[in-house]
Amino acid sequence: MDAIALNQANLERLPANVAVPAYARGALVDSIVHIGVGGFFRAHQAVYLDDLLALPGNEQWGYCGVGLLPHDAAMRDAMRKQDGLYTVVERSAAGDTARIIGCIGEYLYAPDEPQAVLEKLADPGTRIVALTITEGGYYVNQGTGEFDAQHPDIVHELAHPQAPRCSFGYLAAALALRHRRGLAPFTVMSCDNLQNNGDVTRKMLLAFVALRDVELARWLATHGSFPNSMVDRITPATTDEHRALVRDSFGIVDAWPVVCEPFRQWVIEDEFPQGRPAWEKVGAQMTHDVLPYEKMKLRLLNASHQALCYIGMQLGYTFAHEAMLDPGIRALVRRMMDDEVTPLLGAVEGINLASYKDTLIERFSNPAVRDQLARIGTEGSARIPKFVLPSVREALAQGGAIKLLAFTVACWFRYLEGHDEQGREMPLNDPYAVRLRALALQGGADASPLLSLRELFGDLSDTPAFTQAVGQALASLYGLGARAALERVLA
């Protein structure tokens, strides 16, 4: 039997083992605009809304997706050809399950239709604008925690306020339109892996808007809402292997499916003056204090991802589950969580930390997900400062251990050189790639050139306990090799 092309007309023809939207898609109101329609959003927030739409009375909530970047053109083509539909495959040791997600009613591609994007954002019916723009998309100077007004994107936006290109430019321009039209601001909801992501979004966006229009910034500060949230689901980048899986196992031709683990979690600060979906009906946790959950997840899951990916690539592994089969890497992850991070965490309501860490080890080791180490290692210049360095600072302040945290930073430095010990390329995907690679090559086994990046390390650049620990670990990686260096740090 030939595979069936995924679109609205073919939904009823799909195999019986593939769940399809249990609601009238034509009745949905696209009241949430989501900027950054990548794999994680489509495997996480969109799945929650799809579940909610299956319950009666929620048709006022639907998604309009927005792509801002040139490479989003491929997503635009796939989503439009498929009427906004796509396949989510959950992979576990028990097998694969597939479902079709239908909550995205429209997809706008900003480079070709900037005015349409602005008008959608400014539309009175748009109540929430959600973001998955990566950790580096908030223009934070990692050394100071302040807004990076010198970033090339921001320099462009300030020079061309009517021709936005980045997320902040579009948000500011649309909010200005709403202000002039007498409309309330939409709720801005970050769904990226940042501690206090809503607070960070508020601080950075207000700083940017104030450089454009002080009165607009005052209005937004008074009337705007920026709820914090914690998001979690391991979602590898879509590959041709995934497209073949959907075609061969489920009989569907899907240009951009998404594959993920079964686990998902969403904790949301309940601050939505313009209204919100009843996410709590489908498993999300609404709260007034997201911070303990965010801190737990970022310090344990995301920092551990950093720990396993850079040493894993140096040892020749491609996928997370392969790295976790390595006893040394597994010990590195577990001991870093237990000995250096857990002592910094307070109690988290409803969470048993020991069980949570056991679950993380199990999730990292899931062979069905095939999460790419190269994906986990992208944008280290944003992720190391957000996931690893906060624990370093707290541990130093409390007199705690940082040996394994510092080793993780050193493994990132070694990875920046570009090749493993067998000469195989380790791809570097980072907005500061050119500068980082140059400093890594300049320093080699000497960590000081990279440690001098105050915009990443701030006061840690002048903290001997940290710089010496990183320096010794990096010298060991270069002098002994990755395997022996790993064994030494665990000894």
PDB file of N, CA and C in Angstrom, residues 263-298:
ATOM      1  N   PHE A 263       7.877  11.185  27.846  1.00  0.00           N
ATOM      2  CA  PHE A 263       7.794  12.115  28.972  1.00  0.00           C
ATOM      3  C   PHE A 263       7.570  13.543  28.486  1.00  0.00           C
ATOM      4  N   ARG A 264       6.719  14.281  29.212  1.00  0.00           N
ATOM      5  CA  ARG A 264       6.607  15.721  29.002  1.00  0.00           C
ATOM      6  C   ARG A 264       6.150  16.381  30.299  1.00  0.00           C
ATOM      7  N   GLN A 265       6.561  17.625  30.492  1.00  0.00           N
ATOM      8  CA  GLN A 265       6.204  18.375  31.691  1.00  0.00           C
ATOM      9  C   GLN A 265       6.122  19.853  31.333  1.00  0.00           C
ATOM     10  N   TRP A 266       5.146  20.529  31.947  1.00  0.00           N
ATOM     11  CA  TRP A 266       4.967  21.967  31.711  1.00  0.00           C
ATOM     12  C   TRP A 266       4.434  22.574  32.997  1.00  0.00           C
ATOM     13  N   VAL A 267       5.189  23.485  33.568  1.00  0.00           N
ATOM     14  CA  VAL A 267       4.789  24.214  34.767  1.00  0.00           C
ATOM     15  C   VAL A 267       4.704  25.684  34.381  1.00  0.00           C
ATOM     16  N   ILE A 268       3.562  26.323  34.649  1.00  0.00           N
ATOM     17  CA  ILE A 268       3.284  27.658  34.109  1.00  0.00           C
ATOM     18  C   ILE A 268       2.823  28.588  35.227  1.00  0.00           C
ATOM     19  N   GLU A 269       3.407  29.773  35.285  1.00  0.00           N
ATOM     20  CA  GLU A 269       2.949  30.801  36.203  1.00  0.00           C
ATOM     21  C   GLU A 269       1.619  31.354  35.691  1.00  0.00           C
ATOM     22  N   ASP A 270       0.622  31.379  36.535  1.00  0.00           N
ATOM     23  CA  ASP A 270      -0.738  31.710  36.098  1.00  0.00           C
ATOM     24  C   ASP A 270      -0.958  33.223  36.097  1.00  0.00           C
ATOM     25  N   GLU A 271      -0.373  33.884  35.095  1.00  0.00           N
ATOM     26  CA  GLU A 271      -0.474  35.350  34.951  1.00  0.00           C
ATOM     27  C   GLU A 271      -0.831  35.674  33.499  1.00  0.00           C
ATOM     28  N   PHE A 272      -2.125  35.611  33.173  1.00  0.00           N
ATOM     29  CA  PHE A 272      -2.595  35.809  31.801  1.00  0.00           C
ATOM     30  C   PHE A 272      -3.796  36.755  31.803  1.00  0.00           C
ATOM     31  N   PRO A 273      -3.560  38.065  31.861  1.00  0.00           N
ATOM     32  CA  PRO A 273      -4.686  39.009  31.946  1.00  0.00           C
ATOM     33  C   PRO A 273      -5.609  38.978  30.734  1.00  0.00           C
ATOM     34  N   GLN A 274      -5.120  38.505  29.580  1.00  0.00           N
ATOM     35  CA  GLN A 274      -5.966  38.419  28.388  1.00  0.00           C
ATOM     36  C   GLN A 274      -6.614  37.042  28.233  1.00  0.00           C
ATOM     37  N   GLY A 275      -6.518  36.214  29.260  1.00  0.00           N
ATOM     38  CA  GLY A 275      -7.077  34.876  29.197  1.00  0.00           C
ATOM     39  C   GLY A 275      -6.059  33.861  28.709  1.00  0.00           C
ATOM     40  N   ARG A 276      -6.379  32.583  28.907  1.00  0.00           N
ATOM     41  CA  ARG A 276      -5.467  31.510  28.510  1.00  0.00           C
ATOM     42  C   ARG A 276      -6.240  30.213  28.323  1.00  0.00           C
ATOM     43  N   PRO A 277      -5.657  29.254  27.614  1.00  0.00           N
ATOM     44  CA  PRO A 277      -6.262  27.916  27.562  1.00  0.00           C
ATOM     45  C   PRO A 277      -6.239  27.256  28.929  1.00  0.00           C
ATOM     46  N   ALA A 278      -7.128  26.324  29.151  1.00  0.00           N
ATOM     47  CA  ALA A 278      -7.183  25.579  30.416  1.00  0.00           C
ATOM     48  C   ALA A 278      -6.186  24.430  30.363  1.00  0.00           C
ATOM     49  N   TRP A 279      -4.895  24.780  30.300  1.00  0.00           N
ATOM     50  CA  TRP A 279      -3.850  23.763  30.150  1.00  0.00           C
ATOM     51  C   TRP A 279      -3.867  22.747  31.291  1.00  0.00           C
ATOM     52  N   GLU A 280      -4.328  23.175  32.465  1.00  0.00           N
ATOM     53  CA  GLU A 280      -4.327  22.264  33.607  1.00  0.00           C
ATOM     54  C   GLU A 280      -5.221  21.055  33.378  1.00  0.00           C
ATOM     55  N   LYS A 281      -6.156  21.160  32.447  1.00  0.00           N
ATOM     56  CA  LYS A 281      -7.047  20.029  32.163  1.00  0.00           C
ATOM     57  C   LYS A 281      -6.338  18.905  31.405  1.00  0.00           C
ATOM     58  N   VAL A 282      -5.154  19.206  30.863  1.00  0.00           N
ATOM     59  CA  VAL A 282      -4.450  18.197  30.059  1.00  0.00           C
ATOM     60  C   VAL A 282      -3.029  17.967  30.569  1.00  0.00           C
ATOM     61  N   GLY A 283      -2.823  18.191  31.867  1.00  0.00           N
ATOM     62  CA  GLY A 283      -1.570  17.766  32.477  1.00  0.00           C
ATOM     63  C   GLY A 283      -0.563  18.829  32.815  1.00  0.00           C
ATOM     64  N   ALA A 284      -0.780  20.081  32.354  1.00  0.00           N
ATOM     65  CA  ALA A 284       0.133  21.147  32.750  1.00  0.00           C
ATOM     66  C   ALA A 284      -0.150  21.542  34.195  1.00  0.00           C
ATOM     67  N   GLN A 285       0.860  22.066  34.877  1.00  0.00           N
ATOM     68  CA  GLN A 285       0.722  22.484  36.267  1.00  0.00           C
ATOM     69  C   GLN A 285       0.740  24.003  36.330  1.00  0.00           C
ATOM     70  N   MET A 286      -0.367  24.608  36.742  1.00  0.00           N
ATOM     71  CA  MET A 286      -0.453  26.055  36.910  1.00  0.00           C
ATOM     72  C   MET A 286      -0.050  26.390  38.340  1.00  0.00           C
ATOM     73  N   THR A 287       0.793  27.396  38.500  1.00  0.00           N
ATOM     74  CA  THR A 287       1.332  27.715  39.809  1.00  0.00           C
ATOM     75  C   THR A 287       1.611  29.206  39.884  1.00  0.00           C
ATOM     76  N   HIS A 288       1.935  29.687  41.075  1.00  0.00           N
ATOM     77  CA  HIS A 288       2.373  31.071  41.240  1.00  0.00           C
ATOM     78  C   HIS A 288       3.862  31.143  41.540  1.00  0.00           C
ATOM     79  N   ASP A 289       4.560  30.007  41.504  1.00  0.00           N
ATOM     80  CA  ASP A 289       6.007  29.999  41.743  1.00  0.00           C
ATOM     81  C   ASP A 289       6.647  28.890  40.922  1.00  0.00           C
ATOM     82  N   VAL A 290       7.115  29.252  39.744  1.00  0.00           N
ATOM     83  CA  VAL A 290       7.736  28.288  38.838  1.00  0.00           C
ATOM     84  C   VAL A 290       9.193  28.029  39.213  1.00  0.00           C
ATOM     85  N   LEU A 291       9.811  28.977  39.928  1.00  0.00           N
ATOM     86  CA  LEU A 291      11.266  28.954  40.120  1.00  0.00           C
ATOM     87  C   LEU A 291      11.814  27.619  40.627  1.00  0.00           C
ATOM     88  N   PRO A 292      11.248  26.989  41.665  1.00  0.00           N
ATOM     89  CA  PRO A 292      11.849  25.730  42.130  1.00  0.00           C
ATOM     90  C   PRO A 292      11.881  24.648  41.051  1.00  0.00           C
ATOM     91  N   TYR A 293      10.842  24.591  40.207  1.00  0.00           N
ATOM     92  CA  TYR A 293      10.791  23.596  39.141  1.00  0.00           C
ATOM     93  C   TYR A 293      11.802  23.930  38.043  1.00  0.00           C
ATOM     94  N   GLU A 294      11.885  25.231  37.709  1.00  0.00           N
ATOM     95  CA  GLU A 294      12.861  25.660  36.702  1.00  0.00           C
ATOM     96  C   GLU A 294      14.282  25.340  37.151  1.00  0.00           C
ATOM     97  N   LYS A 295      14.588  25.716  38.369  1.00  0.00           N
ATOM     98  CA  LYS A 295      15.950  25.522  38.869  1.00  0.00           C
ATOM     99  C   LYS A 295      16.307  24.049  38.867  1.00  0.00           C
ATOM    100  N   MET A 296      15.396  23.212  39.350  1.00  0.00           N
ATOM    101  CA  MET A 296      15.634  21.771  39.367  1.00  0.00           C
ATOM    102  C   MET A 296      15.912  21.247  37.962  1.00  0.00           C
ATOM    103  N   LYS A 297      15.071  21.613  37.022  1.00  0.00           N
ATOM    104  CA  LYS A 297      15.188  21.069  35.671  1.00  0.00           C
ATOM    105  C   LYS A 297      16.438  21.588  34.947  1.00  0.00           C
ATOM    106  N   LEU A 298      16.686  22.897  35.013  1.00  0.00           N
ATOM    107  CA  LEU A 298      17.831  23.455  34.306  1.00  0.00           C
ATOM    108  C   LEU A 298      19.151  22.973  34.896  1.00  0.00           C
TER     109      LEU A 298
END
